[in-house]
GROMACS .gro file of C-alpha atoms in nm:
model
  246
    1MET     CA    1  -5.224  21.995  -4.772
    2SER     CA    2  -5.384  22.244  -4.559
    3LEU     CA    3  -5.052  22.420  -4.491
    4TRP     CA    4  -4.940  22.385  -4.860
    5GLY     CA    5  -5.278  22.541  -4.965
    6ALA     CA    6  -5.271  22.825  -4.719
    7GLU     CA    7  -4.900  22.914  -4.788
    8THR     CA    8  -4.981  22.909  -5.182
    9ILE     CA    9  -5.266  23.136  -5.145
   10SER     CA   10  -5.073  23.370  -4.900
   11GLN     CA   11  -4.774  23.385  -5.133
   12PHE     CA   12  -4.992  23.473  -5.432
   13GLY     CA   13  -5.176  23.723  -5.230
   14SER     CA   14  -4.844  23.901  -5.114
   15GLN     CA   15  -4.744  23.932  -5.480
   16VAL     CA   16  -5.093  24.086  -5.558
   17THR     CA   17  -5.058  24.319  -5.268
   18PHE     CA   18  -4.694  24.459  -5.397
   19LEU     CA   19  -4.855  24.535  -5.741
   20ALA     CA   20  -5.191  24.642  -5.652
   21LEU     CA   21  -5.129  24.897  -5.387
   22PRO     CA   22  -4.896  25.096  -5.570
   23LEU     CA   23  -5.147  25.102  -5.866
   24VAL     CA   24  -5.403  25.228  -5.635
   25ALA     CA   25  -5.184  25.524  -5.575
   26ILE     CA   26  -5.094  25.567  -5.937
   27LEU     CA   27  -5.424  25.522  -6.104
   28VAL     CA   28  -5.690  25.610  -5.838
   29LEU     CA   29  -5.494  25.875  -5.625
   30LYS     CA   30  -5.279  26.030  -5.901
   31GLU     CA   31  -4.986  26.069  -5.649
   32SER     CA   32  -4.641  26.180  -5.750
   33THR     CA   33  -4.352  25.979  -5.841
   34PHE     CA   34  -4.172  26.036  -5.494
   35LYS     CA   35  -4.501  25.930  -5.300
   36VAL     CA   36  -4.552  25.607  -5.520
   37ALA     CA   37  -4.171  25.525  -5.483
   38LEU     CA   38  -4.219  25.595  -5.093
   39MET     CA   39  -4.483  25.311  -5.082
   40THR     CA   40  -4.229  25.065  -5.180
   41THR     CA   41  -4.011  25.171  -4.903
   42VAL     CA   42  -4.292  25.151  -4.644
   43GLU     CA   43  -4.394  24.792  -4.771
   44PHE     CA   44  -4.044  24.650  -4.741
   45LEU     CA   45  -3.930  24.833  -4.405
   46PRO     CA   46  -4.088  24.576  -4.194
   47PHE     CA   47  -3.843  24.308  -4.335
   48LEU     CA   48  -3.568  24.534  -4.213
   49LEU     CA   49  -3.697  24.608  -3.888
   50PHE     CA   50  -3.878  24.288  -3.770
   51THR     CA   51  -3.730  23.989  -3.947
   52LEU     CA   52  -3.464  23.940  -3.702
   53PRO     CA   53  -3.690  23.975  -3.366
   54ALA     CA   54  -3.965  23.780  -3.547
   55GLY     CA   55  -3.727  23.475  -3.574
   56VAL     CA   56  -3.675  23.479  -3.203
   57TRP     CA   57  -4.062  23.533  -3.126
   58VAL     CA   58  -4.160  23.266  -3.348
   59ASP     CA   59  -3.920  23.021  -3.165
   60ARG     CA   60  -4.095  23.106  -2.843
   61LEU     CA   61  -4.476  23.056  -2.961
   62ARG     CA   62  -4.682  22.802  -3.138
   63ARG     CA   63  -4.661  22.854  -3.511
   64ARG     CA   64  -5.014  22.793  -3.628
   65PRO     CA   65  -5.171  23.091  -3.425
   66ILE     CA   66  -4.914  23.317  -3.578
   67LEU     CA   67  -4.983  23.211  -3.933
   68ILE     CA   68  -5.361  23.243  -3.871
   69LEU     CA   69  -5.303  23.598  -3.724
   70GLY     CA   70  -5.078  23.700  -3.986
   71ASP     CA   71  -5.347  23.618  -4.264
   72LEU     CA   72  -5.628  23.783  -4.058
   73GLY     CA   73  -5.405  24.098  -4.019
   74ARG     CA   74  -5.330  24.142  -4.393
   75ALA     CA   75  -5.713  24.057  -4.471
   76ALA     CA   76  -5.825  24.348  -4.228
   77ALA     CA   77  -5.573  24.591  -4.335
   78LEU     CA   78  -5.625  24.543  -4.716
   79LEU     CA   79  -6.017  24.542  -4.658
   80SER     CA   80  -5.983  24.898  -4.540
   81VAL     CA   81  -5.854  25.012  -4.901
   82PRO     CA   82  -6.173  24.937  -5.098
   83ILE     CA   83  -6.404  25.049  -4.808
   84ALA     CA   84  -6.203  25.397  -4.782
   85HIS     CA   85  -6.224  25.411  -5.166
   86TRP     CA   86  -6.602  25.372  -5.189
   87LEU     CA   87  -6.664  25.627  -4.905
   88GLY     CA   88  -6.436  25.867  -5.086
   89VAL     CA   89  -6.190  25.906  -4.786
   90LEU     CA   90  -5.899  25.707  -4.932
   91THR     CA   91  -5.549  25.882  -4.889
   92ILE     CA   92  -5.187  25.783  -4.960
   93TRP     CA   93  -5.113  25.799  -4.590
   94GLN     CA   94  -5.373  25.503  -4.535
   95LEU     CA   95  -5.195  25.311  -4.810
   96TYR     CA   96  -4.868  25.359  -4.656
   97ALA     CA   97  -5.019  25.227  -4.312
   98VAL     CA   98  -5.186  24.932  -4.499
   99GLY     CA   99  -4.872  24.859  -4.659
  100PHE     CA  100  -4.665  24.853  -4.343
  101VAL     CA  101  -4.900  24.637  -4.156
  102ALA     CA  102  -4.933  24.396  -4.445
  103GLY     CA  103  -4.543  24.381  -4.445
  104ILE     CA  104  -4.535  24.324  -4.069
  105CYS     CA  105  -4.775  24.016  -4.100
  106THR     CA  106  -4.601  23.898  -4.408
  107VAL     CA  107  -4.281  23.882  -4.221
  108PHE     CA  108  -4.415  23.696  -3.933
  109PHE     CA  109  -4.623  23.440  -4.180
  110ASP     CA  110  -4.288  23.363  -4.388
  111VAL     CA  111  -4.080  23.301  -4.073
  112ALA     CA  112  -4.348  23.080  -3.908
  113TYR     CA  113  -4.465  22.880  -4.208
  114GLN     CA  114  -4.087  22.747  -4.266
  115SER     CA  115  -4.030  22.658  -3.910
  116TYR     CA  116  -4.374  22.502  -3.859
  117LEU     CA  117  -4.333  22.256  -4.134
  118PRO     CA  118  -4.089  22.012  -3.928
  119ALA     CA  119  -4.347  21.994  -3.647
  120LEU     CA  120  -4.639  21.919  -3.873
  121VAL     CA  121  -4.496  21.652  -4.105
  122GLY     CA  122  -4.204  21.505  -3.902
  123ARG     CA  123  -3.833  21.503  -3.998
  124GLN     CA  124  -3.896  21.218  -4.268
  125ASP     CA  125  -4.099  21.452  -4.478
  126VAL     CA  126  -3.945  21.778  -4.439
  127VAL     CA  127  -3.748  21.773  -4.764
  128GLU     CA  128  -4.065  21.672  -4.960
  129GLY     CA  129  -4.279  21.940  -4.761
  130ASN     CA  130  -4.005  22.213  -4.814
  131SER     CA  131  -4.014  22.124  -5.205
  132LYS     CA  132  -4.378  22.182  -5.232
  133LEU     CA  133  -4.365  22.519  -5.026
  134GLU     CA  134  -4.084  22.645  -5.236
  135LEU     CA  135  -4.267  22.561  -5.564
  136SER     CA  136  -4.557  22.744  -5.437
  137ARG     CA  137  -4.337  23.045  -5.357
  138SER     CA  138  -4.160  23.040  -5.702
  139THR     CA  139  -4.470  23.005  -5.876
  140ALA     CA  140  -4.631  23.309  -5.696
  141ASN     CA  141  -4.335  23.523  -5.772
  142ILE     CA  142  -4.371  23.439  -6.143
  143GLY     CA  143  -4.756  23.427  -6.164
  144GLY     CA  144  -4.868  23.655  -5.866
  145PRO     CA  145  -4.807  23.991  -6.051
  146GLY     CA  146  -4.983  23.859  -6.361
  147VAL     CA  147  -5.297  23.766  -6.163
  148ALA     CA  148  -5.278  24.110  -5.997
  149GLY     CA  149  -5.251  24.309  -6.327
  150VAL     CA  150  -5.544  24.096  -6.456
  151LEU     CA  151  -5.757  24.171  -6.155
  152VAL     CA  152  -5.683  24.541  -6.180
  153SER     CA  153  -5.745  24.567  -6.547
  154ALA     CA  154  -6.072  24.364  -6.512
  155LEU     CA  155  -6.212  24.487  -6.180
  156THR     CA  156  -6.013  24.833  -6.099
  157ALA     CA  157  -5.733  24.839  -5.845
  158PRO     CA  158  -5.948  24.881  -5.530
  159VAL     CA  159  -6.153  24.567  -5.622
  160ALA     CA  160  -5.822  24.381  -5.679
  161VAL     CA  161  -5.720  24.483  -5.334
  162LEU     CA  162  -6.050  24.333  -5.183
  163VAL     CA  163  -6.009  24.006  -5.385
  164ASP     CA  164  -5.662  24.004  -5.231
  165ALA     CA  165  -5.801  24.043  -4.884
  166LEU     CA  166  -6.049  23.771  -4.928
  167SER     CA  167  -5.778  23.537  -5.030
  168PHE     CA  168  -5.606  23.596  -4.721
  169LEU     CA  169  -5.921  23.497  -4.542
  170LEU     CA  170  -5.926  23.182  -4.737
  171SER     CA  171  -5.577  23.098  -4.635
  172ALA     CA  172  -5.655  23.150  -4.262
  173LEU     CA  173  -5.951  22.909  -4.307
  174LEU     CA  174  -5.717  22.660  -4.452
  175LEU     CA  175  -5.477  22.696  -4.154
  176GLY     CA  176  -5.779  22.674  -3.893
  177ARG     CA  177  -5.840  22.302  -4.041
  178ILE     CA  178  -5.510  22.173  -3.914
  179ARG     CA  179  -5.561  21.955  -3.612
  180THR     CA  180  -5.216  21.834  -3.553
  181PRO     CA  181  -5.106  21.916  -3.197
  182GLU     CA  182  -4.837  22.166  -3.174
  183ALA     CA  183  -4.645  22.191  -2.822
  184THR     CA  184  -4.579  22.536  -2.699
  185PRO     CA  185  -4.206  22.577  -2.644
  186PRO     CA  186  -4.089  22.560  -2.260
  187ARG     CA  187  -4.087  22.903  -2.110
  188GLU     CA  188  -3.770  22.791  -1.900
  189GLU     CA  189  -3.563  22.743  -2.194
  190ARG     CA  190  -3.618  23.103  -2.315
  191ARG     CA  191  -3.330  23.359  -2.289
  192PRO     CA  192  -3.329  23.724  -2.320
  193LEU     CA  193  -3.447  23.826  -2.675
  194ARG     CA  194  -3.120  24.028  -2.743
  195VAL     CA  195  -2.903  23.720  -2.649
  196GLU     CA  196  -3.078  23.490  -2.874
  197LEU     CA  197  -3.085  23.748  -3.170
  198LEU     CA  198  -2.709  23.813  -3.110
  199GLU     CA  199  -2.641  23.432  -3.131
  200GLY     CA  200  -2.826  23.404  -3.457
  201LEU     CA  201  -2.624  23.682  -3.613
  202ARG     CA  202  -2.281  23.565  -3.483
  203TYR     CA  203  -2.365  23.220  -3.665
  204VAL     CA  204  -2.442  23.397  -3.993
  205VAL     CA  205  -2.139  23.625  -3.983
  206ARG     CA  206  -1.901  23.314  -3.874
  207GLN     CA  207  -2.033  23.110  -4.169
  208SER     CA  208  -1.880  23.206  -4.519
  209TYR     CA  209  -2.172  23.056  -4.704
  210GLN     CA  210  -2.410  23.237  -4.508
  211ARG     CA  211  -2.224  23.564  -4.531
  212GLY     CA  212  -2.224  23.535  -4.920
  213MET     CA  213  -2.589  23.452  -4.946
  214VAL     CA  214  -2.684  23.747  -4.706
  215ALA     CA  215  -2.480  23.992  -4.904
  216CYS     CA  216  -2.609  23.867  -5.248
  217VAL     CA  217  -2.980  23.882  -5.128
  218ALA     CA  218  -2.916  24.226  -4.964
  219LEU     CA  219  -2.757  24.364  -5.280
  220SER     CA  220  -3.030  24.209  -5.507
  221ASN     CA  221  -3.308  24.324  -5.295
  222PHE     CA  222  -3.173  24.694  -5.265
  223PHE     CA  223  -3.134  24.747  -5.636
  224GLY     CA  224  -3.421  24.559  -5.725
  225ASN     CA  225  -3.629  24.799  -5.522
  226VAL     CA  226  -3.454  25.095  -5.668
  227VAL     CA  227  -3.594  24.985  -5.984
  228TRP     CA  228  -3.939  24.880  -5.882
  229SER     CA  229  -4.018  25.181  -5.682
  230ILE     CA  230  -4.015  25.394  -6.020
  231LEU     CA  231  -4.103  25.103  -6.287
  232LEU     CA  232  -4.464  25.136  -6.231
  233VAL     CA  233  -4.496  25.495  -6.265
  234TYR     CA  234  -4.278  25.499  -6.575
  235ALA     CA  235  -4.486  25.200  -6.733
  236VAL     CA  236  -4.810  25.379  -6.658
  237ARG     CA  237  -4.744  25.762  -6.722
  238GLU     CA  238  -4.479  25.733  -6.985
  239LEU     CA  239  -4.539  25.425  -7.183
  240GLY     CA  240  -4.911  25.440  -7.134
  241LEU     CA  241  -4.919  25.057  -7.040
  242THR     CA  242  -5.223  24.881  -6.870
  243ALA     CA  243  -5.193  24.697  -6.556
  244ALA     CA  244  -5.236  24.367  -6.745
  245THR     CA  245  -4.948  24.441  -6.979
  246ILE     CA  246  -4.732  24.535  -6.702
   0.00000   0.00000   0.00000
């Protein structure tokens, strides 16, 4: 229940981040379309750069500390946004840095929580546990942007980012309640990072189902981000929509 609650909060927080940070750039900093679109690139760049090595690193370490550090890292990065705004020193470059750091933490959190489940609940409950975690992820994908929009409309974009940062702290507290022992993977079984990474890639390339799924997700993410990078600017500046309506 602690992992499920933490993952649910974290997934909702990630969705709020993806909407709230660009809205800070649009509504508060009044940045150009190109600079706002570049933020989408910066936020998703960690998924391209770090997902594969993250899979190898997570296999070598205990998962719970990775999850807690991922939440604390995102909380600290996001907390800097409202503080800088209230001090009058917030810039688009800080938003880029925050988006990039939050993206890295999200990569490690998402890889770690899925592989942590079997060690936490045992093989007999993996299917039920995965069902609950996937339910939370899907619900967050649907409801998270709506929550972000309401927060931005009601509290302003910087305050919405503050609430988002506090949500990651709550997620870390829930993970800290887990007391199930977790063994550290033996060091003698480790191989060079490059060897393990290439082994995983070869597995994906050789499996036709895996190749198809990877190609499908890659195309969907690429063109989805093309649309998303300019959709908010269009909705706010051309259509005059509020954050809640968006």
